[in-house]
Each structure stands twice: as C-alpha cells, then as structure tokens.
Coordinates of C-alpha atoms and ligand atoms in Angstrom, one line a residue:
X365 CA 118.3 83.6 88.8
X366 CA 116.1 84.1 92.1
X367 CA 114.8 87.5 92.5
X368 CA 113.5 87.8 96.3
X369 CA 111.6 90.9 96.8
X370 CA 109.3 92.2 99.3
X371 CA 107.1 94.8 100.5
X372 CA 107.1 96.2 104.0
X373 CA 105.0 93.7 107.0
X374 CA 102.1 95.9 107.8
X375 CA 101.0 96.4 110.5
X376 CA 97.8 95.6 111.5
X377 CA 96.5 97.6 113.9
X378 CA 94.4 98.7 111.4
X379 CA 92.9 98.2 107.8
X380 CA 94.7 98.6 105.2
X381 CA 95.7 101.9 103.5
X382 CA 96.1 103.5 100.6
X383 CA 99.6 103.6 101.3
X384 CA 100.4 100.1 102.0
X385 CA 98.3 99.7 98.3
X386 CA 100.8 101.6 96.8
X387 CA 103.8 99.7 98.0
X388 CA 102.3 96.5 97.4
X389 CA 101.0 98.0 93.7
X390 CA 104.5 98.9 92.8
X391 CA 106.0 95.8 94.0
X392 CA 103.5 94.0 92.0
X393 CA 104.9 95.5 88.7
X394 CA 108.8 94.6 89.6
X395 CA 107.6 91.2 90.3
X396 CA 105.5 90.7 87.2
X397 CA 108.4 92.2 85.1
X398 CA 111.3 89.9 86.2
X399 CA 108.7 86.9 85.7
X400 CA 108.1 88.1 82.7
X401 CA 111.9 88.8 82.2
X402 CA 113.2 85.2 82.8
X403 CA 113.5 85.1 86.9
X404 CA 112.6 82.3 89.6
X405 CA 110.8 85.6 91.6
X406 CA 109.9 85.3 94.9
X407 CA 107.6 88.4 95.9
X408 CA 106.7 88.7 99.6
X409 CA 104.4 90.5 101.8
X410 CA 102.6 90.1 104.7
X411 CA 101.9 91.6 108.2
X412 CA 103.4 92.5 111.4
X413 CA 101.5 91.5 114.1
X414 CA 103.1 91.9 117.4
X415 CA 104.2 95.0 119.8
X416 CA 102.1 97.3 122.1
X417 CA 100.1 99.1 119.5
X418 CA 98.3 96.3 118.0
X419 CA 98.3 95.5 122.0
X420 CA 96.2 98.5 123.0
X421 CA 94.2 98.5 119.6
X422 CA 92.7 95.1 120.4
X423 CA 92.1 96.2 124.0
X424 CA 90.3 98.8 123.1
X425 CA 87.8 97.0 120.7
X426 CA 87.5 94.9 123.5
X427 CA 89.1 91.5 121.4
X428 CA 92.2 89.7 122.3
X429 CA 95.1 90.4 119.6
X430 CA 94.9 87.1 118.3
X431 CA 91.5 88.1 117.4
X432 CA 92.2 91.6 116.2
X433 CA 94.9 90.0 114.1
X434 CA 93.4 87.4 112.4
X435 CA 90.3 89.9 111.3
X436 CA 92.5 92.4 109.6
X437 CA 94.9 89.7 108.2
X438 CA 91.7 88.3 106.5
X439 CA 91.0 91.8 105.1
X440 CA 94.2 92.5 103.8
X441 CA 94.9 89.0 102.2
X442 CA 91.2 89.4 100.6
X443 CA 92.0 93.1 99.4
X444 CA 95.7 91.8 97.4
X445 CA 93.4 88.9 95.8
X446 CA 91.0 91.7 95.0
X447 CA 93.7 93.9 93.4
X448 CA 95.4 91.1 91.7
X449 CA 98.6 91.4 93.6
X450 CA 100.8 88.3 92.4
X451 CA 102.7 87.4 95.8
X452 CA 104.2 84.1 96.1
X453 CA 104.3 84.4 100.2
X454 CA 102.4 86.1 102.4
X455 CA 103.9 85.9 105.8
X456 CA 102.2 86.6 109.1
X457 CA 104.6 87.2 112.5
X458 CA 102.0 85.1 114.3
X459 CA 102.1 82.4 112.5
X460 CA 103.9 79.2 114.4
X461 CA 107.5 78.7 112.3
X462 CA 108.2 82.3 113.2
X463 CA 109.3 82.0 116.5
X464 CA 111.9 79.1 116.0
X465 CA 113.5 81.6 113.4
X466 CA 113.7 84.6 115.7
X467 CA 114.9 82.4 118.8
X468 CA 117.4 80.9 116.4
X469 CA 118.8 84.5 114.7
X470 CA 118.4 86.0 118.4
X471 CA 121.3 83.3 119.6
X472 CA 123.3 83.5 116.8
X473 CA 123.5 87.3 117.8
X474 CA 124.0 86.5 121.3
X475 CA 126.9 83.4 120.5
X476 CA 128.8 86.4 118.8
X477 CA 128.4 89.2 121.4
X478 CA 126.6 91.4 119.8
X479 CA 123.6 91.2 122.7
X480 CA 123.5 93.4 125.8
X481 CA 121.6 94.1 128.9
X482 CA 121.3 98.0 129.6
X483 CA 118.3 100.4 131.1
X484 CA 116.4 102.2 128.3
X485 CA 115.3 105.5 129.4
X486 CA 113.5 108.1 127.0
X487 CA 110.5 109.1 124.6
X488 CA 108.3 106.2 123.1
X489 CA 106.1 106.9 120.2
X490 CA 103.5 103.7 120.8
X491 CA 102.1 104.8 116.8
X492 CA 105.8 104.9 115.0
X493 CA 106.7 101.8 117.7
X494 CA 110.1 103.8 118.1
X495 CA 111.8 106.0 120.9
X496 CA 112.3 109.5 119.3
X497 CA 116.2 110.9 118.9
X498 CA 116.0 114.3 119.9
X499 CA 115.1 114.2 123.3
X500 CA 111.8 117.2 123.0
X501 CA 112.0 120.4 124.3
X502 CA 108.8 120.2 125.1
X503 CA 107.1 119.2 128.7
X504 CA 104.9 117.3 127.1
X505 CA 106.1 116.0 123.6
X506 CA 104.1 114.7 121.3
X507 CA 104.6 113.0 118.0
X508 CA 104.6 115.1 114.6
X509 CA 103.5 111.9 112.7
X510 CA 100.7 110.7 115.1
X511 CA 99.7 113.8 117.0
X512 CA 99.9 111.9 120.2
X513 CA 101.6 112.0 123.4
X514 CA 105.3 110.2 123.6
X515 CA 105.3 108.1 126.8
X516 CA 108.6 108.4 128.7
X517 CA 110.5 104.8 129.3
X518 CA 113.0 103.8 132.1
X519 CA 113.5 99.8 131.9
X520 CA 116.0 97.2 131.6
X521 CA 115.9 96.1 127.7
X522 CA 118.6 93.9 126.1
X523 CA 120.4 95.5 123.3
X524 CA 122.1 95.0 120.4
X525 CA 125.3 96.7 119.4
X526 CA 124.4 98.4 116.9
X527 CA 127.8 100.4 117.4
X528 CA 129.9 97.2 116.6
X529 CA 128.9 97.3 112.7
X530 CA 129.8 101.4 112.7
X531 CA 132.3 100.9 109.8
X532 CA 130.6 98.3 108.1
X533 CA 127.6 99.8 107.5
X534 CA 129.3 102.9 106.4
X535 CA 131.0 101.0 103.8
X536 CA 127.2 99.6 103.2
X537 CA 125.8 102.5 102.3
X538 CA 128.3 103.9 100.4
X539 CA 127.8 101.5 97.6
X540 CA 125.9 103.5 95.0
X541 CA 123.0 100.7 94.5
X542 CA 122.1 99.7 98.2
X543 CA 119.9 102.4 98.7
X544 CA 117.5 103.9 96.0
X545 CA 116.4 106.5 94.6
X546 CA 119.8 108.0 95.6
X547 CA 118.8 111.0 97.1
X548 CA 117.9 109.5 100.0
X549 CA 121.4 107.9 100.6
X550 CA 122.7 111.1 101.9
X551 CA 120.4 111.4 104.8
X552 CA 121.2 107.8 105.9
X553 CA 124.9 108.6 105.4
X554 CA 124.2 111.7 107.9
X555 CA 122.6 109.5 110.5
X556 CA 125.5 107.2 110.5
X557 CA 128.5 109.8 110.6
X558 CA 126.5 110.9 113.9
X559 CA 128.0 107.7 115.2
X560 CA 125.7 104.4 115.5
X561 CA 123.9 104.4 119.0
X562 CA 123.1 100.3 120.5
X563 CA 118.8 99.8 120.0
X564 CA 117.2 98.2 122.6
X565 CA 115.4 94.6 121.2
X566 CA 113.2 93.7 123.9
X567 CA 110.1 95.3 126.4
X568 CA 109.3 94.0 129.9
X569 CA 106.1 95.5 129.9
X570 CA 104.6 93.9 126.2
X571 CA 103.0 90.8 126.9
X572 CA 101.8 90.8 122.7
X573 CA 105.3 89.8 121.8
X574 CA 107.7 86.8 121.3
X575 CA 109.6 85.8 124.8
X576 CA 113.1 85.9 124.6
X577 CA 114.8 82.8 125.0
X578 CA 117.2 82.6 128.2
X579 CA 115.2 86.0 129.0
X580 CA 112.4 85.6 130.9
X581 CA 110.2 88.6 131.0
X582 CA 110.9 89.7 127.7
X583 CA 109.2 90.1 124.9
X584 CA 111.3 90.8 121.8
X585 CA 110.9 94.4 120.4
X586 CA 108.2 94.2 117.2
X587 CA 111.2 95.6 114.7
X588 CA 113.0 93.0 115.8
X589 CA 111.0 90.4 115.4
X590 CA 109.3 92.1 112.1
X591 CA 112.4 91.9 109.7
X592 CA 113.1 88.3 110.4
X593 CA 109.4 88.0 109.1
X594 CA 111.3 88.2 105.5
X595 CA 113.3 85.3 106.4
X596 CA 110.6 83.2 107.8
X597 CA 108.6 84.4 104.2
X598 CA 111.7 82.6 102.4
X599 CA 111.6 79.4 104.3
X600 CA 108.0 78.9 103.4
X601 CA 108.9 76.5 100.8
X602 CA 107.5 73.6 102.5
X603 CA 111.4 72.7 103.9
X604 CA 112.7 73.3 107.3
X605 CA 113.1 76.8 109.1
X606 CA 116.7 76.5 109.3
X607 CA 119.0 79.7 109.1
X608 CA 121.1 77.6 106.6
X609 CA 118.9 76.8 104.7
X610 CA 118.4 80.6 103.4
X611 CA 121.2 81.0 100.4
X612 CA 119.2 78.0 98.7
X613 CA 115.8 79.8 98.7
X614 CA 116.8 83.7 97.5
X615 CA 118.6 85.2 100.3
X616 CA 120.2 87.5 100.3
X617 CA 116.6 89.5 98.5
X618 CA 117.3 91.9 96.0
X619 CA 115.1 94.5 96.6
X620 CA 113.3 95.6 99.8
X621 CA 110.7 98.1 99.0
X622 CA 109.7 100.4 101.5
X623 CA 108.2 104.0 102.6
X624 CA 110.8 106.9 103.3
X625 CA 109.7 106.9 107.2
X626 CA 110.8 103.0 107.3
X627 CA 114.3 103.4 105.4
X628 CA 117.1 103.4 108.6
X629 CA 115.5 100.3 110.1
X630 CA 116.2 98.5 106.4
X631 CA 118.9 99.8 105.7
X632 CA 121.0 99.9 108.7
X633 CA 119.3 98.4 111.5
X634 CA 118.4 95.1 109.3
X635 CA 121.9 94.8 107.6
X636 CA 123.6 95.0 111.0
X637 CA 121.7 92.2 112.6
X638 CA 122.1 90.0 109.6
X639 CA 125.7 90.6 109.7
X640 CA 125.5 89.8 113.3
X641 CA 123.9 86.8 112.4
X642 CA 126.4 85.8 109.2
X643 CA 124.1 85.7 107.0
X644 CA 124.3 88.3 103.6
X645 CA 122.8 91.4 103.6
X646 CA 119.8 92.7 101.1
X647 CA 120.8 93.7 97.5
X648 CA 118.9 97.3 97.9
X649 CA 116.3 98.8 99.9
X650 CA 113.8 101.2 97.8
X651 CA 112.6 103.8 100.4
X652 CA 109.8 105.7 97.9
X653 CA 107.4 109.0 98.9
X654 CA 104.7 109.5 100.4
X655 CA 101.0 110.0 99.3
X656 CA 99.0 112.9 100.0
X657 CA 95.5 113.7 98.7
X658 CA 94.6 117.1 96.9
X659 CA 98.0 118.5 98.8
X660 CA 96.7 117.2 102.1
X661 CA 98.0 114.5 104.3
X662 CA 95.7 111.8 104.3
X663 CA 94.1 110.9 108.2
X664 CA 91.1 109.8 109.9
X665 CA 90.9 113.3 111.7
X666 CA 90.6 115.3 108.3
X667 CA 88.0 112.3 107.0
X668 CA 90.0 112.6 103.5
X669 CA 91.4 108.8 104.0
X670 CA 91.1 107.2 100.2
X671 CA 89.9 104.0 101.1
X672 CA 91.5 101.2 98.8
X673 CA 88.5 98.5 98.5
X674 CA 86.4 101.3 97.8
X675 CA 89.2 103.0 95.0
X676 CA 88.8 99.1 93.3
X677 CA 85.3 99.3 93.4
X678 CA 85.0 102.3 91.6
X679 CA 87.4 102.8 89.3
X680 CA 89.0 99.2 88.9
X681 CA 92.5 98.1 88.8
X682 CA 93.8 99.4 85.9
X683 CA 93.3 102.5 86.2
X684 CA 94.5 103.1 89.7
X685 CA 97.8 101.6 89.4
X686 CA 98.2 103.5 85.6
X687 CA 97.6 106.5 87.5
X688 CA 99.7 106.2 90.4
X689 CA 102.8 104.6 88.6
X690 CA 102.7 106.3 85.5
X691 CA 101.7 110.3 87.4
X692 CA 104.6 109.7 90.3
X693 CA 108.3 109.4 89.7
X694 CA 108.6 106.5 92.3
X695 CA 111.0 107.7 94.7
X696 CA 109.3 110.9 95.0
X697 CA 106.2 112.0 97.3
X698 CA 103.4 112.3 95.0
X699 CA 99.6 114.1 95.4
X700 CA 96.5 112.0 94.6
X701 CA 94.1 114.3 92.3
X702 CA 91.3 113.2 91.5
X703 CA 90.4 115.2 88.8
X704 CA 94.3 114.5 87.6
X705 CA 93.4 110.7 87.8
X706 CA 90.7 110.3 85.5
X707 CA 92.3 112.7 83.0
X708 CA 95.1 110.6 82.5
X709 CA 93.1 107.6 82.6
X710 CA 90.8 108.8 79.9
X711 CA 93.6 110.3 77.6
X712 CA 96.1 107.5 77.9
X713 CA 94.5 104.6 77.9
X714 CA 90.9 105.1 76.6
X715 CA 91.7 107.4 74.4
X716 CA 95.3 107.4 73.0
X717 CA 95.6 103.3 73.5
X718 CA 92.2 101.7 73.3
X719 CA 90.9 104.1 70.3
X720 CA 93.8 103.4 68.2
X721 CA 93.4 99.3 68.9
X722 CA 89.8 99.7 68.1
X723 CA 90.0 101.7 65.1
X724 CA 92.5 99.8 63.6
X725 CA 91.4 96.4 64.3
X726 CA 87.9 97.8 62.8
X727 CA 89.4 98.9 59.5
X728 CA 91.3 95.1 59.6
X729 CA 88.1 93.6 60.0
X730 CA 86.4 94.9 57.4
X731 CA 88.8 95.2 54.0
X732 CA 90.9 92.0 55.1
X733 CA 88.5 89.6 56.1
X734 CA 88.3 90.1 59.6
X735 CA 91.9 89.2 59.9
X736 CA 95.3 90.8 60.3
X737 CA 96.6 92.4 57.0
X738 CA 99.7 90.7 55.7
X739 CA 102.9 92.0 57.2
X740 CA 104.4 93.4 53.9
X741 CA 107.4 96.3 53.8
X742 CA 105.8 96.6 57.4
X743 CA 108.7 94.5 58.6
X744 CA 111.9 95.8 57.1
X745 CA 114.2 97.3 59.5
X746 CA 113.7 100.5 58.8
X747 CA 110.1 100.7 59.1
X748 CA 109.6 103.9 61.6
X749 CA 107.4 102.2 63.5
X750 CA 109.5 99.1 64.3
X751 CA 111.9 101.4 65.2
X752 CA 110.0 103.3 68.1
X753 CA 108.6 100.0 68.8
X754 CA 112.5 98.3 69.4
X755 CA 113.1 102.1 71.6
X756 CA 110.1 101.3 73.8
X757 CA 111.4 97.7 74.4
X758 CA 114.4 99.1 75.5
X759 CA 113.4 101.7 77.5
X760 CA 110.7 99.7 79.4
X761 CA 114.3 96.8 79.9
X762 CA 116.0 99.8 81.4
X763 CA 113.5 101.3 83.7
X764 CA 111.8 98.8 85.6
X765 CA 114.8 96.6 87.1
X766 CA 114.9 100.4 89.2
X767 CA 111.5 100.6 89.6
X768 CA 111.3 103.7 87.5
X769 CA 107.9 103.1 86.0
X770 CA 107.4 107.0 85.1
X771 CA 109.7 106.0 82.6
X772 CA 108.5 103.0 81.4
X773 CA 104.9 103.9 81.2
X774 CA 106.5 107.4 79.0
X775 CA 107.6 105.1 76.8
X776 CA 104.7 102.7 75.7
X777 CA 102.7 105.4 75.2
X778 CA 104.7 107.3 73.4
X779 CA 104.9 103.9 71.4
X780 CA 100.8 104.5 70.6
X781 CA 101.0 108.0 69.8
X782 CA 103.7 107.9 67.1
X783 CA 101.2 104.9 66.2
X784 CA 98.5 107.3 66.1
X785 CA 100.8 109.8 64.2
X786 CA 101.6 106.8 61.7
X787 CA 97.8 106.5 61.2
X788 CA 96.8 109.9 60.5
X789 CA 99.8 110.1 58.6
X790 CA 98.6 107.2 56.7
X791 CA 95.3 107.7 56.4
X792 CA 94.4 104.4 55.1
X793 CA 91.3 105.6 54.7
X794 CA 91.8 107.5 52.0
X795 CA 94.5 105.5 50.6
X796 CA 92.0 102.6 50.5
X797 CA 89.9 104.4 48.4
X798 CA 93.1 104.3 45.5
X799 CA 93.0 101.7 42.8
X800 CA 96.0 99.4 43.9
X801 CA 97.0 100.4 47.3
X802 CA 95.2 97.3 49.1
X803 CA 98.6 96.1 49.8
X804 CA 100.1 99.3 51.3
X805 CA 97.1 99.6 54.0
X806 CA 97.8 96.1 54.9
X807 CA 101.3 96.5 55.7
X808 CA 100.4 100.0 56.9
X809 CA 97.5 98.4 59.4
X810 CA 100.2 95.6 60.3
X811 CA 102.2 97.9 61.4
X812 CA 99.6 99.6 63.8
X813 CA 98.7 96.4 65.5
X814 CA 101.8 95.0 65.7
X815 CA 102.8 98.4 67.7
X816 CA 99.5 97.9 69.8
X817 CA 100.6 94.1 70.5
X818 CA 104.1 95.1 71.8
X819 CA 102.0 98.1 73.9
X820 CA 99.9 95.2 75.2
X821 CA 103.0 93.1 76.5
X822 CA 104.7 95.9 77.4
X823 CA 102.1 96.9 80.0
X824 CA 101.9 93.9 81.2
X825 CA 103.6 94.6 84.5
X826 CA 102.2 97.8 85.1
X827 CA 98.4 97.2 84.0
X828 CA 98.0 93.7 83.8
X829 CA 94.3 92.8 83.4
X830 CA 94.6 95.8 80.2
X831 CA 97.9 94.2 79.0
X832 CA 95.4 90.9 78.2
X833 CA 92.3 92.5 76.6
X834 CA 94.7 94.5 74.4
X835 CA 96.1 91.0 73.5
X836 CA 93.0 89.5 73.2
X837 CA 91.7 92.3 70.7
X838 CA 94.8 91.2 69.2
X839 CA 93.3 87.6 68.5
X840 CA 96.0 86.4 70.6
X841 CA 94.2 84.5 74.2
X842 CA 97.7 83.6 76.6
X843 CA 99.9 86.1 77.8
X844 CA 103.3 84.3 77.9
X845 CA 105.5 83.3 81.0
X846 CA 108.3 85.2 79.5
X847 CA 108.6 87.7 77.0
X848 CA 112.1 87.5 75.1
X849 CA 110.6 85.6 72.3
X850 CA 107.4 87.7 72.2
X851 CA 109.0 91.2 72.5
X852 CA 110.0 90.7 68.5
X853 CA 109.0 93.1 65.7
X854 CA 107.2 91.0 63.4
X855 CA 105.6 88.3 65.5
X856 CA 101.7 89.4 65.1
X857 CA 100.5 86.3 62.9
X858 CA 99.4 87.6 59.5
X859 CA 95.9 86.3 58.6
X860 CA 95.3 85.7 62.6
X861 CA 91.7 85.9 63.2
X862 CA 90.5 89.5 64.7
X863 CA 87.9 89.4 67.0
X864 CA 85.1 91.6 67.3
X865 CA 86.2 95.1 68.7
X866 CA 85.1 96.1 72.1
X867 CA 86.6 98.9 74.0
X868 CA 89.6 97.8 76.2
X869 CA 89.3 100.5 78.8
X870 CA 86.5 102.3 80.3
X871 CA 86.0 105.7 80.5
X872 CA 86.6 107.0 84.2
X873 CA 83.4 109.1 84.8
X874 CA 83.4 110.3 88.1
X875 CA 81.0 112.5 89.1
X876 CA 81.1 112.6 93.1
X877 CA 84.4 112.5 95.0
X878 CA 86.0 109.7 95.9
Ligands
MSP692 N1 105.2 97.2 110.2 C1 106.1 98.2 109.7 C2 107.0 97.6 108.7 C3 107.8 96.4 109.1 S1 108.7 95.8 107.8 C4 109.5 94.5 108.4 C5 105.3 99.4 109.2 N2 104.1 99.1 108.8 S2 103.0 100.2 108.3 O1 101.8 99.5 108.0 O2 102.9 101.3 109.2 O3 103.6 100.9 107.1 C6 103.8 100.2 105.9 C7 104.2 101.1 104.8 O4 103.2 102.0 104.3 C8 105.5 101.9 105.1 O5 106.4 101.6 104.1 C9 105.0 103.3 105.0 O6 106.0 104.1 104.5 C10 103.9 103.2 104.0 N3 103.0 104.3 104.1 C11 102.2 104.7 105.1 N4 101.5 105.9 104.8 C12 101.9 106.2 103.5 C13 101.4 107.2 102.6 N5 100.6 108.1 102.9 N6 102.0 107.1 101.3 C14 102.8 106.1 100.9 N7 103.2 105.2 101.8 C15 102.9 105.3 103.1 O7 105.8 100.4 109.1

C-alpha cells in the first residue's frame, strides 16, 4: 500500500525552529516504521514560500524574496540531511510546476461555483498570515501569538465558499479517525457548529504571490496556495502535474502532521477545497502540542530559542529525538528540560540499553569464543524473555501507526530492563563458575542478546543511527527494508561472530546550558 504523509510547509521567513524539528522528527519515525512495516511511503516536507510576511522579511534584510527564500530553503534542506530526516520529497511553493497545479485546482473550484468576488474588511495578523475572528475590543489590537499590531483590511478578495461544504465537513469530522489525538476534535466540532464563514483566497496588495488566473491583480492568498504544495510534492515523480494523475501517486495522504495552531486550515479549510475540487480528502490530520523550554514559551525576545543545528551539534541525534518522543505523549504540549533530557538519555539508553549490550556481549566474548552462545531452552515458547520480547513487538505494532511513540518507546525498554532483571536474576557469573552449567549461560546469554537485537530493530524508527550500532554490536552489519521476517524470536545466528564491545551511546554531559 502507499502511505503519503507529510509535515507542515514552513515557512521561511525565518530559520528553522525547534518546532518545525519536532514535526519533521516525529514524522521521521512514522515514515521509517511503515517502511520498515511493508509500505510504498511517501514522506513529504518542504516550505512555504509566498505571502506578505516573507514579503516584508526580505525587504527588510534588504534582498528580494527570491533571494530570502532560496537562503533559508538551503538551510533547512541542509539541517533534515543533518538530522537524518528520510523524506522522499521536499517541495518548495516557488518552485516552477507549482503554479500550473494551483491555476489548475483554482478553476476546477471556479467551474463548480464554489469561487466568489466579495470586500474583505477586518483584522490581519501579517505573523499568523490570518484575519483574527473575534473582531478585538481593543483600539489597537494586537496579536497574542506574535505581540504585534493586527493591520485592519478593507479590499476586494475572491472567495471561496467555504459555507457550501457546511454539512460535509461536519460529517468529516465526525468520523472518529480524521482528526487525532481526539481531544482536539471537539474544538474543531465547536468551530464548525458556529456555522462555516466563506475565506477570502486572494490579496491585491501582495505582489510575493501567485497571480490568479482570469484575475488580474491578484495574488492568491499563501494558505491557499500552501496546501496544494502537498499535491505538487505527490506529482514529483518525474510524470506530469496533472490533477488526475493524483490517485496513482498516494492521494488521498494518510496522515498530515501538524501543530495545534495549524489544525482548522487541515482539517476543514483543506478538505473543503479538495472536495471542491473532486478530488478525495486526507486520511487524518495529527494536530500535536506545543514546545516550551523550562515552562517558558520559546522567543527571540526572551533569548531562550533552542536552536536546532546547535541541539545536533551537541548532543547528537539520538538523543534528542529519544528524549522528545519518548518524554512527550505526542498530541500533548510538552516542556523541554534540560536537566530532564540528559537524565533520560543517560538512564535509558546508556545505561539501561547500552550497559546490558555491552556486558553481555563481553561475557559472550570471552567463555564462547567470541561468539553468540548457542540458542538452547532459550528458544521454547515459554522462555520469559521471549515472551516480553513478542509483548514489545506488539506493543511497538500498535502504537506507532498513531504516532503514539510514548508508548512504543515504554515498551522497548521495558523489553531491556526485564533483560536486565533476567541477568541479575541469572547471574551467569556465578553460575559460570559451576561445574556443568556452560550450557545454561549460553542459552541464558542468548536470551539477553536476542532481547537486545529485537530492542535494536525495534528502535529503529525512533532512534535510528542507535538502532544500527546496537545491531552492529550484535555482529549483524544491514538493517533490513522490512522487518516481518526479522521481528522473530530466535533469529540471532548462534555461533555469529561478536565484535569487539564499544559503547553504543554516549553519555550526555552537559555542563553549560544549552
Ligand atoms: N507555513 C505554515 C504551514 C503551511 S502547511 C501547508 C506554517 N508554517 S510554520 O513554519 O509557521 O509552522 C510550522 C509548524 O511548526 C506548525 O505546525 C507549528 O504548529 C509548529 N510549531 C511552531 N512553534 C512550535 C513549538 N514551539 N512547538 C511545537 N511546534 C511548533 O504554519
């Protein structure tokens, strides 16, 4: 099956974010999963480069937006590379097979009356690139998000009718798996009962936009133009950028992952113009939390922005997206501590995974000829081990397909610390010492490594570069495509050569903040 998935376009009006890293992290771990599960993924991500804010960003660095766009396009393509982020697409909204796709989606719109002319008056937040609902109390509003002034609008826009789809979207959104985590339905469902309200599409006064066919004057409004960035992504496969052509390439996608502050534009904005347009509408839209650092809201004006080349430099990518996927129930906002981070780090996967790899690969090494033990009784059914190993396999199959990699991550390591528990249970160092036990520590030893060989695959989605040193400790040099035939109790090669022990995962030692 094809499994579409994408992160949000960023903008770039500036570098990116920590937050934009988390999105893209976590989308990174879905994709790598149904790879590793069997799919034909396509994972896409990008930027949105049009509208009035990266408009007046460029102007005032004193570069034309081309310009402004191509430099922080560079930096975010160079920072996924950096990060290991495995997109197939990357899709830019300036690029040239855009604008046939937006002119073509626009008339389809337009052929089926869903396009209007009508005077848009009221209060534009240039930052969110949104007017505001509640008209403000205030003489001079401002916006909460970007503490500045909202500029008051009074032009001739054309629209979409938006209140056309009222009772299809309602039925939308009240099937339980369109949006995710579910709590978040309900405030959609609240926005929509108000009654759907026709959004204006296009400016007259952004020149850093695409024209409007049959409309001189205007530009198309950058939402507008930044969702059918998905569909020009799709069409990237070297064919045509034909609106037919979608059903063949993984449309409709399965899962658009977004922030919470981006959710009503994917989930009823977007489905609306795609059923304006006949063409099917996203399997779900994942609207997860927000990140704050030490309980603060992260901004250039408090100088506490956690800058995400820097956060790779440091600390590497392992244990950044460990932290943030296995510390935050995804879905939920979630608090970046520092001292939080390397704890977790250093517990989990130093100590409670690498140690038990290293130890017991050592003890391997050096009664069994540098080798793995034969399997033995380790392989009968009811082995304890096998059995926590066969729960974690299952858990990890459950979880991710709903991006719940709290879960997942639980259960590998609670995989290595009933491993650990085995061990010391064990204690095969004693046991060694016994006339006639040689064959009990081997199995006993098997059993350890094979757990630490289904960790290793296991976090493969979540913590990939660890995933392969684990399996490399393991003697075992290719991650496969797919798991199915991997993901087997019993499959460790007995008398497999072990190499060498080196630590898996550093120690996070951080002395000075971040
Ligand atoms: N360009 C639009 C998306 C168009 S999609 C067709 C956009 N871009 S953005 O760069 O401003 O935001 C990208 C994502 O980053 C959003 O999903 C937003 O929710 C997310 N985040 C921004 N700050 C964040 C945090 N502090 N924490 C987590 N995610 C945050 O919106």
């Amino acid at each position: 099956m094809t499994y579409s998935l994408t992160t949000p376009l960023y903008y770039v009006n500036d570098k990116p974010h920590l937050g934009s890293t988390y999105t893209t992290l976590a989308c990174d771990a879905l994709a790598r999963f149904q790879r590793l599960e069997g799919n034909d993924v396509v994972f896409i991500t990008g930027v949105d480069e049009h509208g009035q804010k990266i408009q007046r960003t460029a102007a005032d660095r004193g570069v034309t937006p081309q310009e402004h766009c191509d430099a922080i396009t560079k930096r975010y393509i160079s920072l996924w590379s950096d990060w290991g982020i495995s997109n197939d697409r990357f899709v830019r909204t300036t690029e040239e097979r855009h604008l046939p796709l937006v002119e073509a989606f626009f008339k389809r719109c337009e052929a089926n009356g869903d396009i209007r002319i009508g005077r848009q008056t009221g209060w534009y937040c240039v930052g969110c690139e949104e007017f505001k609902d509640e008209p403000p109390e205030a003489k001079d509003p401002y916006c909460p998000i970007h503490q500045k002034a909202l500029e008051w609008r009074d032009e001739e826009n054309l629209f979409f009718c938006l209140s056309n789809f009222q009772d299809k979207i309602e039925q939308l959104i009240s099937q339980p798996d369109f949006i995710a985590p579910a709590n978040r339905r309900k405030e959609i469902q609240n926005f929509v009962a108000g009654g759907l309200r026709d959004f204006s599409i296009s400016r007259v006064n952004v020149s850093w936009g695409l024209p409007v066919p049959g409309h001189p004057g205007h530009t198309f409004y950058v939402w507008f133009d930044a969702l059918l960035g998905y569909l020009t992504a799709l069409l990237d496969d070297g064919g045509t950028v034909d609106l037919d052509r979608l059903a063949s390439v993984g449309w409709p996608a399965q899962m658009h992952v977004i922030g919470k502050d981006i959710l009503r534009f994917h989930a009823v904005y977007w489905p609306a113009m795609l059923m304006s347009a006949g063409l099917p509408v996203p399997a779900r839209v994942f609207g997860h939390g927000f990140l704050t650092r030490e309980g603060q809201k992260m901004g250039k004006s408090l100088g506490n922005v956690l800058d995400p080349e820097l956060l790779l430099e440091r600390c590497g990518t392992d244990a950044v997206r460990w932290y943030l996927l296995r510390d935050i129930q995804f879905g939920d906002d979630g608090d970046f501590q520092q001292q939080r981070f390397s704890d977790l780090v250093n517990n989990d996967l130093a100590n409670t995974i690498g140690n038990l790899l290293n130890r017991t690969a050592s003890m391997a090494r050096k009664w069994f000829g540098d080798a793995v033990p034969q399997a033995g009784t380790a392989i009968a059914t009811d082995h304890p081990l096998r059995q926590h190993a066969e729960a974690a396999i299952g858990q990890v199959r459950d979880a991710m397909p709903d991006m719940a990699f709290q879960r997942a991550s639980e259960a590998v390591l609670q995989l290595a610390i009933q491993a650990n528990g085995y061990l010391n249970e064990r204690a095969p160092w004693s046991l060694m010492k016994q006339p006639g036990q040689e064959d009990a520590v081997g199995s006993d030893l098997y059993a350890v490594l094979e757990c630490c060989r289904i960790v290793g695959l296991l976090l493969n989605p979540l913590v990939p570069d660890l995933s392969e040193r684990i399996l490399n400790q393991l003697g075992q040099h290719t991650m496969p495509e797919q798991w199915h035939d991997a993901l087997i109790w019993g499959k460790l090669p007995s008398e497999q050569p072990l190499p060498k022990p080196n630590p898996v995962m550093q120690r996070l030692e951080l002395e000075s903040p971040l």
